[in-house]
């Protein structure tokens, strides 16, 4: 999948990190309660740039991350979730599954 090292995994969330000479980043995926008694998926990406090279790198790839990487990654997670957990259910976590 991605070059991340898993930090922790629970029933409803996962965090992983990547560190190299340009950035140190943490990816967090979790299920958050919604207003109708279910859950919705939520993703957070935290990035600390490393020096001038990291700042230049992040500035150069920002549009690519937001237009291509994140949407593609979330679609992949959705496909995997729908295919392995509940192919006929709406995309939301149900504690009774």
PDB file of C-alpha atoms in Angstrom:
ATOM      1  CA  UNK A   1       0.000   0.000   0.000  1.00  0.00           C
ATOM      2  CA  UNK A   2       1.816   3.134   1.213  1.00  0.00           C
ATOM      3  CA  UNK A   3       5.300   3.511   2.733  1.00  0.00           C
ATOM      4  CA  UNK A   4       3.934   4.158   6.227  1.00  0.00           C
ATOM      5  CA  UNK A   5       4.844   2.454   9.498  1.00  0.00           C
ATOM      6  CA  UNK A   6       1.842   1.596  11.628  1.00  0.00           C
ATOM      7  CA  UNK A   7       1.763   3.389  14.979  1.00  0.00           C
ATOM      8  CA  UNK A   8      -1.403   1.810  16.357  1.00  0.00           C
ATOM      9  CA  UNK A   9      -4.599   0.100  15.289  1.00  0.00           C
ATOM     10  CA  UNK A  10      -7.856  -0.173  17.236  1.00  0.00           C
ATOM     11  CA  UNK A  11     -11.343  -1.300  16.261  1.00  0.00           C
ATOM     12  CA  UNK A  12     -12.226   2.145  14.929  1.00  0.00           C
ATOM     13  CA  UNK A  13      -8.983   3.976  14.154  1.00  0.00           C
ATOM     14  CA  UNK A  14      -5.512   3.604  12.692  1.00  0.00           C
ATOM     15  CA  UNK A  15      -2.471   5.860  12.727  1.00  0.00           C
ATOM     16  CA  UNK A  16       0.714   5.491  10.734  1.00  0.00           C
ATOM     17  CA  UNK A  17       3.793   7.618  10.122  1.00  0.00           C
ATOM     18  CA  UNK A  18       6.336   8.312   7.443  1.00  0.00           C
ATOM     19  CA  UNK A  19       9.665  10.016   8.030  1.00  0.00           C
ATOM     20  CA  UNK A  20      12.364  10.900   5.541  1.00  0.00           C
ATOM     21  CA  UNK A  21      14.715  13.794   4.793  1.00  0.00           C
ATOM     22  CA  UNK A  22      11.925  16.014   3.454  1.00  0.00           C
ATOM     23  CA  UNK A  23       8.992  15.369   5.821  1.00  0.00           C
ATOM     24  CA  UNK A  24       7.752  13.677   8.958  1.00  0.00           C
ATOM     25  CA  UNK A  25       4.076  12.848   8.588  1.00  0.00           C
ATOM     26  CA  UNK A  26       1.281  11.072  10.424  1.00  0.00           C
ATOM     27  CA  UNK A  27      -1.830   9.678   8.735  1.00  0.00           C
ATOM     28  CA  UNK A  28      -4.875   9.036  10.926  1.00  0.00           C
ATOM     29  CA  UNK A  29      -8.035   7.221   9.783  1.00  0.00           C
ATOM     30  CA  UNK A  30     -10.990   6.770  12.093  1.00  0.00           C
ATOM     31  CA  UNK A  31     -14.717   6.282  12.436  1.00  0.00           C
ATOM     32  CA  UNK A  32     -16.531   9.308  13.920  1.00  0.00           C
ATOM     33  CA  UNK A  33     -20.138   9.179  15.236  1.00  0.00           C
ATOM     34  CA  UNK A  34     -22.632  10.811  12.860  1.00  0.00           C
ATOM     35  CA  UNK A  35     -26.035  12.393  13.481  1.00  0.00           C
ATOM     36  CA  UNK A  36     -28.065   9.312  12.488  1.00  0.00           C
ATOM     37  CA  UNK A  37     -26.635   6.765  14.897  1.00  0.00           C
ATOM     38  CA  UNK A  38     -23.875   5.424  12.676  1.00  0.00           C
ATOM     39  CA  UNK A  39     -20.336   6.465  11.946  1.00  0.00           C
ATOM     40  CA  UNK A  40     -18.533   8.181   9.086  1.00  0.00           C
ATOM     41  CA  UNK A  41     -14.933   7.823   8.020  1.00  0.00           C
ATOM     42  CA  UNK A  42     -12.550  10.679   8.730  1.00  0.00           C
ATOM     43  CA  UNK A  43      -8.940  11.184   7.662  1.00  0.00           C
ATOM     44  CA  UNK A  44      -6.322  13.574   9.021  1.00  0.00           C
ATOM     45  CA  UNK A  45      -2.820  14.113   7.660  1.00  0.00           C
ATOM     46  CA  UNK A  46      -0.270  15.950   9.796  1.00  0.00           C
ATOM     47  CA  UNK A  47       2.990  16.979   8.152  1.00  0.00           C
ATOM     48  CA  UNK A  48       6.130  18.618   9.514  1.00  0.00           C
ATOM     49  CA  UNK A  49       8.493  19.780   6.797  1.00  0.00           C
ATOM     50  CA  UNK A  50      12.204  19.122   7.255  1.00  0.00           C
ATOM     51  CA  UNK A  51      14.224  22.191   6.247  1.00  0.00           C
ATOM     52  CA  UNK A  52      14.193  24.130   2.982  1.00  0.00           C
ATOM     53  CA  UNK A  53      14.154  20.961   0.890  1.00  0.00           C
ATOM     54  CA  UNK A  54      11.043  19.788   2.733  1.00  0.00           C
ATOM     55  CA  UNK A  55       9.328  23.161   2.318  1.00  0.00           C
ATOM     56  CA  UNK A  56      10.043  23.205  -1.426  1.00  0.00           C
ATOM     57  CA  UNK A  57       8.970  19.586  -1.813  1.00  0.00           C
ATOM     58  CA  UNK A  58       5.671  20.131   0.000  1.00  0.00           C
ATOM     59  CA  UNK A  59       4.905  23.283  -1.993  1.00  0.00           C
ATOM     60  CA  UNK A  60       5.555  21.421  -5.248  1.00  0.00           C
ATOM     61  CA  UNK A  61       3.375  18.402  -4.448  1.00  0.00           C
ATOM     62  CA  UNK A  62       0.460  20.090  -2.643  1.00  0.00           C
ATOM     63  CA  UNK A  63      -1.861  20.292  -5.685  1.00  0.00           C
ATOM     64  CA  UNK A  64      -0.996  16.695  -6.635  1.00  0.00           C
ATOM     65  CA  UNK A  65      -1.775  15.460  -3.084  1.00  0.00           C
ATOM     66  CA  UNK A  66      -5.125  17.213  -2.901  1.00  0.00           C
ATOM     67  CA  UNK A  67      -6.301  16.481  -6.453  1.00  0.00           C
ATOM     68  CA  UNK A  68      -4.930  12.968  -6.993  1.00  0.00           C
ATOM     69  CA  UNK A  69      -3.358  11.226  -3.983  1.00  0.00           C
ATOM     70  CA  UNK A  70      -5.937  11.795  -1.233  1.00  0.00           C
ATOM     71  CA  UNK A  71      -9.046  11.195  -3.382  1.00  0.00           C
ATOM     72  CA  UNK A  72      -7.516   8.028  -4.869  1.00  0.00           C
ATOM     73  CA  UNK A  73      -6.460   6.761  -1.452  1.00  0.00           C
ATOM     74  CA  UNK A  74      -9.934   7.370   0.009  1.00  0.00           C
ATOM     75  CA  UNK A  75     -11.631   5.633  -2.950  1.00  0.00           C
ATOM     76  CA  UNK A  76      -9.347   2.635  -2.406  1.00  0.00           C
ATOM     77  CA  UNK A  77     -10.223   2.515   1.273  1.00  0.00           C
ATOM     78  CA  UNK A  78     -13.923   2.749   0.398  1.00  0.00           C
ATOM     79  CA  UNK A  79     -13.660  -0.075  -2.179  1.00  0.00           C
ATOM     80  CA  UNK A  80     -11.827  -2.273   0.286  1.00  0.00           C
ATOM     81  CA  UNK A  81     -14.341  -1.548   3.038  1.00  0.00           C
ATOM     82  CA  UNK A  82     -17.331  -2.192   0.806  1.00  0.00           C
ATOM     83  CA  UNK A  83     -15.810  -5.381  -0.600  1.00  0.00           C
ATOM     84  CA  UNK A  84     -14.735  -6.997   2.633  1.00  0.00           C
ATOM     85  CA  UNK A  85     -17.050  -5.733   5.359  1.00  0.00           C
ATOM     86  CA  UNK A  86     -20.478  -4.836   4.024  1.00  0.00           C
ATOM     87  CA  UNK A  87     -20.864  -4.827   0.231  1.00  0.00           C
ATOM     88  CA  UNK A  88     -24.577  -3.917   0.343  1.00  0.00           C
ATOM     89  CA  UNK A  89     -24.477  -1.476   3.254  1.00  0.00           C
ATOM     90  CA  UNK A  90     -24.044   2.306   3.047  1.00  0.00           C
ATOM     91  CA  UNK A  91     -20.523   3.493   3.722  1.00  0.00           C
ATOM     92  CA  UNK A  92     -20.715   3.844   7.483  1.00  0.00           C
ATOM     93  CA  UNK A  93     -19.504   1.784  10.384  1.00  0.00           C
ATOM     94  CA  UNK A  94     -22.113  -0.047  12.425  1.00  0.00           C
ATOM     95  CA  UNK A  95     -21.008  -1.359  15.827  1.00  0.00           C
ATOM     96  CA  UNK A  96     -23.205  -4.467  15.424  1.00  0.00           C
ATOM     97  CA  UNK A  97     -21.207  -5.752  12.398  1.00  0.00           C
TER      98      UNK A  97
END
